mmCIF file of C-alpha atoms in Angstrom:
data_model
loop_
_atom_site.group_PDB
_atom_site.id
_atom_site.type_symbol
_atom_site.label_atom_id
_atom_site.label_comp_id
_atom_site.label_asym_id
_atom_site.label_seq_id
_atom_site.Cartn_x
_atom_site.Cartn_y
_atom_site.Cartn_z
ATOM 1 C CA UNK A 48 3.967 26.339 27.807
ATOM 2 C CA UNK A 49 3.756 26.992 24.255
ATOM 3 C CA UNK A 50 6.153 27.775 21.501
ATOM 4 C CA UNK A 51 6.370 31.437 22.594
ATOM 5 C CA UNK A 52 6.641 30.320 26.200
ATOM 6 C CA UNK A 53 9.159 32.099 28.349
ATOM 7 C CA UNK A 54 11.484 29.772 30.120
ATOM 8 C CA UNK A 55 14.395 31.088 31.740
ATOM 9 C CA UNK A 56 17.045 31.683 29.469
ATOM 10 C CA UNK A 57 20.754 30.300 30.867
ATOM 11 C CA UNK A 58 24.041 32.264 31.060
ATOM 12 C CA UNK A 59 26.042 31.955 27.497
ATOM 13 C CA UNK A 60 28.914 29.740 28.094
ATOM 14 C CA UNK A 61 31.993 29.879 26.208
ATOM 15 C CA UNK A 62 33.346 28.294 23.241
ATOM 16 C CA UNK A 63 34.718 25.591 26.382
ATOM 17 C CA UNK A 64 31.373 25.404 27.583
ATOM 18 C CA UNK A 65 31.971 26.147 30.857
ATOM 19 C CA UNK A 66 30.133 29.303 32.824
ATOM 20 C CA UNK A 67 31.749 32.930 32.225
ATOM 21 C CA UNK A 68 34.104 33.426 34.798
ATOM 22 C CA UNK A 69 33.762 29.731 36.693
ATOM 23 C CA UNK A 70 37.382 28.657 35.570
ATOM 24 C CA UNK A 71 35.954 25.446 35.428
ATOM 25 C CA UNK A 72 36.417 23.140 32.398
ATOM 26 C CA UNK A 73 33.263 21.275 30.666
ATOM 27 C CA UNK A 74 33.561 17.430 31.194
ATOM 28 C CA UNK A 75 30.434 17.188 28.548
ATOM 29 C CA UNK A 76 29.881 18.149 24.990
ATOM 30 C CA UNK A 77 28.156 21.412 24.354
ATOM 31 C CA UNK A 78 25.337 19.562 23.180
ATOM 32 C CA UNK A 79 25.352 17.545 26.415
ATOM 33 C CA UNK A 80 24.922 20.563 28.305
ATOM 34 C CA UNK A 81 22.336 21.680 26.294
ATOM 35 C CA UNK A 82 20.328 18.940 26.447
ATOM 36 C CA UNK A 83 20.373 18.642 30.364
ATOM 37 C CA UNK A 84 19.952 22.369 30.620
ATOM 38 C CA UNK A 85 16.800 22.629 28.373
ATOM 39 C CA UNK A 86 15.479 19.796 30.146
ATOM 40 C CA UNK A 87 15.719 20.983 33.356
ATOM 41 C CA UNK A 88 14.363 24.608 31.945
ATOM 42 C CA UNK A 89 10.997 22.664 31.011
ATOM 43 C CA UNK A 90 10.708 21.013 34.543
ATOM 44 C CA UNK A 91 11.118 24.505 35.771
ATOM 45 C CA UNK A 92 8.662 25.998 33.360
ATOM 46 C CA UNK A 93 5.947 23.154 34.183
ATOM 47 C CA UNK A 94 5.778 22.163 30.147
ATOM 48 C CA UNK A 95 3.729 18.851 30.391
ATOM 49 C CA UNK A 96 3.900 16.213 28.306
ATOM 50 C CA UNK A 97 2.618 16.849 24.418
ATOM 51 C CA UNK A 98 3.497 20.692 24.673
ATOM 52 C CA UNK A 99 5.206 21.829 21.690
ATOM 53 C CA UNK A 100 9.077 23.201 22.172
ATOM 54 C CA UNK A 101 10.055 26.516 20.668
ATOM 55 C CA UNK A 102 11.353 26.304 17.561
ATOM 56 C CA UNK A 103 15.253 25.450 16.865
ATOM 57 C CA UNK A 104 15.884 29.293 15.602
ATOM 58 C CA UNK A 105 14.822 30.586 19.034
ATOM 59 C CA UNK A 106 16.236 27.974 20.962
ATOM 60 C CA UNK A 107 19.793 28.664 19.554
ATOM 61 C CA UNK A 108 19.345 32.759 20.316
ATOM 62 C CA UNK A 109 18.094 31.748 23.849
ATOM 63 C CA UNK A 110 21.133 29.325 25.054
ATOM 64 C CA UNK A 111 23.774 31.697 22.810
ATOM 65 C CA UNK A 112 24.347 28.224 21.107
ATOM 66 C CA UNK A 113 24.962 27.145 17.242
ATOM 67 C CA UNK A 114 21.834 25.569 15.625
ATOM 68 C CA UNK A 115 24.050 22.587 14.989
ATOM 69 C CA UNK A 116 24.617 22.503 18.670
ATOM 70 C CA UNK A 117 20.480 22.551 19.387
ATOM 71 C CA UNK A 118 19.593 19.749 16.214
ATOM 72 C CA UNK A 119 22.426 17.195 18.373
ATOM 73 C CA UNK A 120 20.923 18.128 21.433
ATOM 74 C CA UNK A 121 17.266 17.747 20.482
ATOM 75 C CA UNK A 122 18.425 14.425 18.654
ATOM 76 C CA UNK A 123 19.724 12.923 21.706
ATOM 77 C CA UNK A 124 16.680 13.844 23.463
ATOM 78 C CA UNK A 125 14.565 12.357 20.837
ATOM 79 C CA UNK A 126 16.646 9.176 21.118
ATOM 80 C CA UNK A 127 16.042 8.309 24.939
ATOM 81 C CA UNK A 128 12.387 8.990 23.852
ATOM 82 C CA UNK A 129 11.717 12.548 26.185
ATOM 83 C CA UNK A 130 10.989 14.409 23.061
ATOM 84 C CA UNK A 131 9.106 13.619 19.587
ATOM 85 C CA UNK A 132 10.283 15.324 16.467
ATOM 86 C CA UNK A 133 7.117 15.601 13.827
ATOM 87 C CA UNK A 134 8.008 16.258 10.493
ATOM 88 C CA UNK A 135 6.662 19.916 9.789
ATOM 89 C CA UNK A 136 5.670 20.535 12.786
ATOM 90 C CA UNK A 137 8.389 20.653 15.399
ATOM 91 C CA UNK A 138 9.407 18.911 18.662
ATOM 92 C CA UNK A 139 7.284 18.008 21.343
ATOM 93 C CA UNK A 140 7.896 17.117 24.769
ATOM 94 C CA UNK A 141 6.554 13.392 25.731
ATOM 95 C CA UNK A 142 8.591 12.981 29.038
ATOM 96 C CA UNK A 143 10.804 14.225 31.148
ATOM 97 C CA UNK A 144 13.414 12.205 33.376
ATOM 98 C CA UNK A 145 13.479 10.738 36.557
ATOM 99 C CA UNK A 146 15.582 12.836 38.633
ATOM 100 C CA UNK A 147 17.441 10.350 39.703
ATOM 101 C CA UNK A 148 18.091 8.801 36.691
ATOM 102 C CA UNK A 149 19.669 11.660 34.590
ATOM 103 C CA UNK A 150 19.507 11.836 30.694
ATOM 104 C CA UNK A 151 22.892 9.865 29.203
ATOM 105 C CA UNK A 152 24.115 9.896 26.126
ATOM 106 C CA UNK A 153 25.812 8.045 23.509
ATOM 107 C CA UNK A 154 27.766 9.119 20.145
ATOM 108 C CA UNK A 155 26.694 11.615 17.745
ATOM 109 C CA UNK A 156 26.755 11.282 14.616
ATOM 110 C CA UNK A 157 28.592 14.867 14.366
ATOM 111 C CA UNK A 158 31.096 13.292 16.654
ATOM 112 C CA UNK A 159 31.859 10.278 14.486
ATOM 113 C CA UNK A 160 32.136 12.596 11.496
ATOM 114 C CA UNK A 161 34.543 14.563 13.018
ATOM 115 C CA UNK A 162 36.557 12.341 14.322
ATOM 116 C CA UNK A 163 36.619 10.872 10.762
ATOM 117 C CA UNK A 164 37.613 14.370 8.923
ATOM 118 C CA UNK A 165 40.574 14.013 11.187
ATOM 119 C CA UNK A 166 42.067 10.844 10.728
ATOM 120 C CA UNK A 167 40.469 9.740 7.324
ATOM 121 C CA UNK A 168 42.423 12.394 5.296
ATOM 122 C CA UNK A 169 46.065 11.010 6.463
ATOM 123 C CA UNK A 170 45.088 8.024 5.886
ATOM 124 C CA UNK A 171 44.314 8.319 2.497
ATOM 125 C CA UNK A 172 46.951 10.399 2.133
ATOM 126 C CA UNK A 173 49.292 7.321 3.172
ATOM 127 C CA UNK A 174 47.312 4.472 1.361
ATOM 128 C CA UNK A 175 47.905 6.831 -2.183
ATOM 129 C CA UNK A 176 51.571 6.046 -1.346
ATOM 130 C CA UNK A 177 51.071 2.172 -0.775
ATOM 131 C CA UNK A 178 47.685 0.738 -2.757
ATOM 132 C CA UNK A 179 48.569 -1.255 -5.404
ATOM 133 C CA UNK A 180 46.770 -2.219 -8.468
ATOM 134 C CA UNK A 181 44.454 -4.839 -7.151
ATOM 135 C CA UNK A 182 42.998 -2.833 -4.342
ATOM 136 C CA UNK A 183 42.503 0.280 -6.845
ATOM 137 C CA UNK A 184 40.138 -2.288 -8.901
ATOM 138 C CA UNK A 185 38.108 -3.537 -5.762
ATOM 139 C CA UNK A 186 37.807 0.581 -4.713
ATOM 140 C CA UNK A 187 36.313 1.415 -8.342
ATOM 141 C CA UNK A 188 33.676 -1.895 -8.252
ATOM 142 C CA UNK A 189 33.016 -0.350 -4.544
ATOM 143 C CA UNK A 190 32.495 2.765 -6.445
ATOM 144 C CA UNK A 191 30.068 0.747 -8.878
ATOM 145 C CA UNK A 192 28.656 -0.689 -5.525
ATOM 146 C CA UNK A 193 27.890 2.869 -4.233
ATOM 147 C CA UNK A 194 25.633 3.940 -7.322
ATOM 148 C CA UNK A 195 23.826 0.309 -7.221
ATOM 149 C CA UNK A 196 23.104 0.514 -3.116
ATOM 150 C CA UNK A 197 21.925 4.465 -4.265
ATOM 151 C CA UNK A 198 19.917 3.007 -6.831
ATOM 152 C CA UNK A 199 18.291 0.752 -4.854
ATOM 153 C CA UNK A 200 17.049 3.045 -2.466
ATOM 154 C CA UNK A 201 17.327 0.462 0.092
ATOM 155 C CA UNK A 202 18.969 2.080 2.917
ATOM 156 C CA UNK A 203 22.066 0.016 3.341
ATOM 157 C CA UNK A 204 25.376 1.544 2.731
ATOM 158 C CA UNK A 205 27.709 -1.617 2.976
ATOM 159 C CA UNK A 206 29.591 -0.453 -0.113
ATOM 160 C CA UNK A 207 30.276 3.146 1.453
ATOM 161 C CA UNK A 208 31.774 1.497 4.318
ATOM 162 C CA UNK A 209 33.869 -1.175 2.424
ATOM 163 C CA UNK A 210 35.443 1.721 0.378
ATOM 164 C CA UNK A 211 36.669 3.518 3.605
ATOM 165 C CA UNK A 212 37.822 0.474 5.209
ATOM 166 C CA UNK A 213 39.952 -0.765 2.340
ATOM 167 C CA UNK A 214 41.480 2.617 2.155
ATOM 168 C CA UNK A 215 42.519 2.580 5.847
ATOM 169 C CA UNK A 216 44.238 -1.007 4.785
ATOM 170 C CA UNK A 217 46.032 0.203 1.703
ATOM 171 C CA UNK A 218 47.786 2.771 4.779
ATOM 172 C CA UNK A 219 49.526 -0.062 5.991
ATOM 173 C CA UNK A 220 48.911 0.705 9.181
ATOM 174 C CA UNK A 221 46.857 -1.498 11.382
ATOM 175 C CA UNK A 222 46.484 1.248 14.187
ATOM 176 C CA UNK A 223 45.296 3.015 11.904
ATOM 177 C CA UNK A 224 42.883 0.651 10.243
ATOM 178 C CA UNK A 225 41.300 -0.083 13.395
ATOM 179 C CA UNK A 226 41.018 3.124 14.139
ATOM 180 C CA UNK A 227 38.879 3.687 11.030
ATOM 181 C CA UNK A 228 36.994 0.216 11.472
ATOM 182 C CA UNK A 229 36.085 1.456 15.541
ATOM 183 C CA UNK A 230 34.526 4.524 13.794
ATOM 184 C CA UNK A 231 32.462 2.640 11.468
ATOM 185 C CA UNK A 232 31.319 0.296 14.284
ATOM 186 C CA UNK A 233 30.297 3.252 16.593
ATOM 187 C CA UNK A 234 28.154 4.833 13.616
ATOM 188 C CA UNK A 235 26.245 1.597 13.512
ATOM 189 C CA UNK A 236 25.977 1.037 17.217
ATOM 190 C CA UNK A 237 25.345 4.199 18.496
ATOM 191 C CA UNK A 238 21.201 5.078 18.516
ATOM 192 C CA UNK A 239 21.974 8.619 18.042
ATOM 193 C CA UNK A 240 24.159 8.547 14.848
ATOM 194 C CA UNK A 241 21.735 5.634 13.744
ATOM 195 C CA UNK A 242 19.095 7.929 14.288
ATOM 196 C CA UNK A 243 20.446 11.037 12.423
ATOM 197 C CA UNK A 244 21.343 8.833 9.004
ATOM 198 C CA UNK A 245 17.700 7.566 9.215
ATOM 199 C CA UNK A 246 16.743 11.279 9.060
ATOM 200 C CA UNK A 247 19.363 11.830 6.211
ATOM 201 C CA UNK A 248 17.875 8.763 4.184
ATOM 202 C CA UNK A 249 14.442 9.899 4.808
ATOM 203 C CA UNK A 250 15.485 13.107 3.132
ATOM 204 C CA UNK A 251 17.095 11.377 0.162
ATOM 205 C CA UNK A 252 20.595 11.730 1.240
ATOM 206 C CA UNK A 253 22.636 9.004 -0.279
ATOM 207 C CA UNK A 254 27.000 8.545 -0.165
ATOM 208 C CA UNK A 255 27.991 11.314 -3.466
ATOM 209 C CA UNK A 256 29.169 8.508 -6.339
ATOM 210 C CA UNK A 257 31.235 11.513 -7.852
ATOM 211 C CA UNK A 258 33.242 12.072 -3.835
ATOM 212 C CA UNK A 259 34.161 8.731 -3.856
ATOM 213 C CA UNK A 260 35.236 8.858 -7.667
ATOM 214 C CA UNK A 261 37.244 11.484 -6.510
ATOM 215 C CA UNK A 262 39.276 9.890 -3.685
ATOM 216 C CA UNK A 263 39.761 7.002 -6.277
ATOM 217 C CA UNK A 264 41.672 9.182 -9.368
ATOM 218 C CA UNK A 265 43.681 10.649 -6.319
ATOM 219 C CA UNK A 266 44.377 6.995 -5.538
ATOM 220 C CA UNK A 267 45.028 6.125 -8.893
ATOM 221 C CA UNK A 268 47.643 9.280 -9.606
ATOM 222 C CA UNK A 269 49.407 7.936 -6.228
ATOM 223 C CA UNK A 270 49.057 11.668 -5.034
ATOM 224 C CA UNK A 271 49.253 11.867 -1.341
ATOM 225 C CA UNK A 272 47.887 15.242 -1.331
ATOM 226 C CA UNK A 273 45.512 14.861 -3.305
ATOM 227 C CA UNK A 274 44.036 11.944 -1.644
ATOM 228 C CA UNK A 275 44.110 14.068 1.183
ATOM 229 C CA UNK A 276 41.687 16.787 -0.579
ATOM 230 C CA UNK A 277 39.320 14.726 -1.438
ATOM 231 C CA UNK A 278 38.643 12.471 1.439
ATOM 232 C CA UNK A 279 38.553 16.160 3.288
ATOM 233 C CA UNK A 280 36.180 17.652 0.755
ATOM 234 C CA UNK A 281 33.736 14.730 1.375
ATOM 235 C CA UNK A 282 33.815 14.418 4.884
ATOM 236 C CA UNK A 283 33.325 17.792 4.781
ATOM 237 C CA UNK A 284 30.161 17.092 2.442
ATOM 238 C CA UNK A 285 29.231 14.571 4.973
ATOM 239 C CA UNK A 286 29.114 16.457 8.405
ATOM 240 C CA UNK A 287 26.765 19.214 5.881
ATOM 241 C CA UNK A 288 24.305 16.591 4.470
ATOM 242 C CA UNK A 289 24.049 15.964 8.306
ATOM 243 C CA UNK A 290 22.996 19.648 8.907
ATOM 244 C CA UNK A 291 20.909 19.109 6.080
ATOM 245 C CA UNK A 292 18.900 15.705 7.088
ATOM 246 C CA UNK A 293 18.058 17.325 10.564
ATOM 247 C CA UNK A 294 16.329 20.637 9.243
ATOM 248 C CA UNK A 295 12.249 19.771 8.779
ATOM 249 C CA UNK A 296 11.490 22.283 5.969
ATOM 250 C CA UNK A 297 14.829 20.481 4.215
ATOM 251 C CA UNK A 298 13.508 17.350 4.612
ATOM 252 C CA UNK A 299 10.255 18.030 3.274
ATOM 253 C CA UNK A 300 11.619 20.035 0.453
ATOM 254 C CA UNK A 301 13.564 16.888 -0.407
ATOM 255 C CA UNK A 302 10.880 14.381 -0.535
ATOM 256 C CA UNK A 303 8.986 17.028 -3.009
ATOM 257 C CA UNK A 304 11.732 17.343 -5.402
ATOM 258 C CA UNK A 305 12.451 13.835 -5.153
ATOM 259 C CA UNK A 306 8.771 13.147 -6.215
ATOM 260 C CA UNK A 307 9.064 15.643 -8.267
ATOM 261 C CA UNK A 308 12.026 14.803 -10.440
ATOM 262 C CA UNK A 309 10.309 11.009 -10.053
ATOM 263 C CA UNK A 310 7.489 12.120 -11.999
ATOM 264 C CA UNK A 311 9.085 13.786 -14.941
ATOM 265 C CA UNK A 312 11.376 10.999 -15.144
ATOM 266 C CA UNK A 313 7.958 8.954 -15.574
ATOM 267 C CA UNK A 314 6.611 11.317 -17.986
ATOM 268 C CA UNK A 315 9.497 11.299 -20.195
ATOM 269 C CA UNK A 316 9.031 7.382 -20.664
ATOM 270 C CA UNK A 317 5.284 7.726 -21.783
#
């Protein structure tokens, strides 16, 4: 099958995710579902290995599914290593699974982020209540940290994560700060979210200095609500530089105006 193969398209489930009138609740994500579902359509369809998938736009009219929904679900697949994702080209299948050993799944990075949006906010929210002056000057040299690591260009994000986690302590709340720390350990430990911010740094997307400067005048004003705003307004930022990293044409649009604005940077300093 090629791109403008027919495979047989599967009932549109609700915003549960369960069938139309099957009562039944989902016990997976929708992306989950998705993933199984177009899997099983390929088997059905006979695609062989090194076919090319139809495109994401088509995929999400033919399962009655977000696009977000497809890019996890095509993610996860990539992950286990049943499809390959070329850059300006599309995905291909290389395997499919054994039946008896059904595709599984770990954490998205969509999941972490939202699960993030929701807690992060309050939390920040209580720590502009508690922080006191010493932790506001280790958040601004984490701020300082940020634009260095961005500088760099060298992947690593240990300052991003240091920021968060001594917000979540200035709560005063250790539920909560573990809470906060388990989400930062399951976006390093979980192949799919690792895989998606490898996508997002391939396409140049680094933690905003200016967000982060943000949460810290909230901080410094000791304005709960505030604080709240801007940790939402970045998170926010976050789960759509996500969208971003996982569209092709983005990513290569990126890496040209990141060459590009290289180059006149270069020419300015003749």
């Amino acid at each position: 099958m090629n791109d403008t193969g027919s495979m047989p398209r599967q009932a549109a489930r609700d915003s549960s995710g369960a069938e139309p009138g099957s009562g039944a609740p989902r016990r997976d994500r929708l992306y989950q579902e998705l993933a199984r579902t177009l899997l099983a359509d390929l088997a059905e369809a006979g695609v062989r290995p090194g076919e090319r998938l139809p495109p994401e736009r088509e995929l999400s009219q033919r399962y009655d599914v977000s696009r977000p929904t497809v890019r996890e679900a095509l993610i996860a697949l990539e992950v286990q290593g049943l499809i390959e994702v070329r850059l300006g080209s599309g995905a291909y299948l290389k395997a499919l699974p054994d039946g008896a050993e059904p595709a599984a799944f770990a954490v998205s990075a969509f999941e972490v982020t939202e699960a993030r949006l929701l807690v992060e906010p309050e939390v920040a929210g209580l720590a502009a209540a508690q922080i006191d002056a010493q932790e506001l000057a280790q958040l601004a040299a984490l701020v300082d940290g940020i634009a260095q690591e961005n500088a760099r260009h060298a992947g690593t994000e240990s300052a991003d994560r240091d920021f968060h986690l001594l917000i979540a302590r200035a709560s005063r709340n250790t539920a909560l700060l573990r809470i906060v720390e388990d989400l930062w350990a399951l976006r390093a430990a979980s192949p799919e979210t690792a895989l998606l911010y490898a996508k997002a740094r391939a396409a140049n997307i680094q933690p905003v200095v200016e967000e982060h400067t943000a949460i810290l005048r909230a901080l410094e004003a000791r304005d709960p609500a505030a604080a709240r705003a801007a940790m939402r307004a970045h998170l926010n930022a976050v789960l759509d530089s996500l969208l971003f990293a996982t569209e092709e044409r983005a990513i290569e649009e990126a890496r040209r105006a990141s060459l590009s604005r290289k180059a006149r940077i270069a020419h300015t300093m003749e």
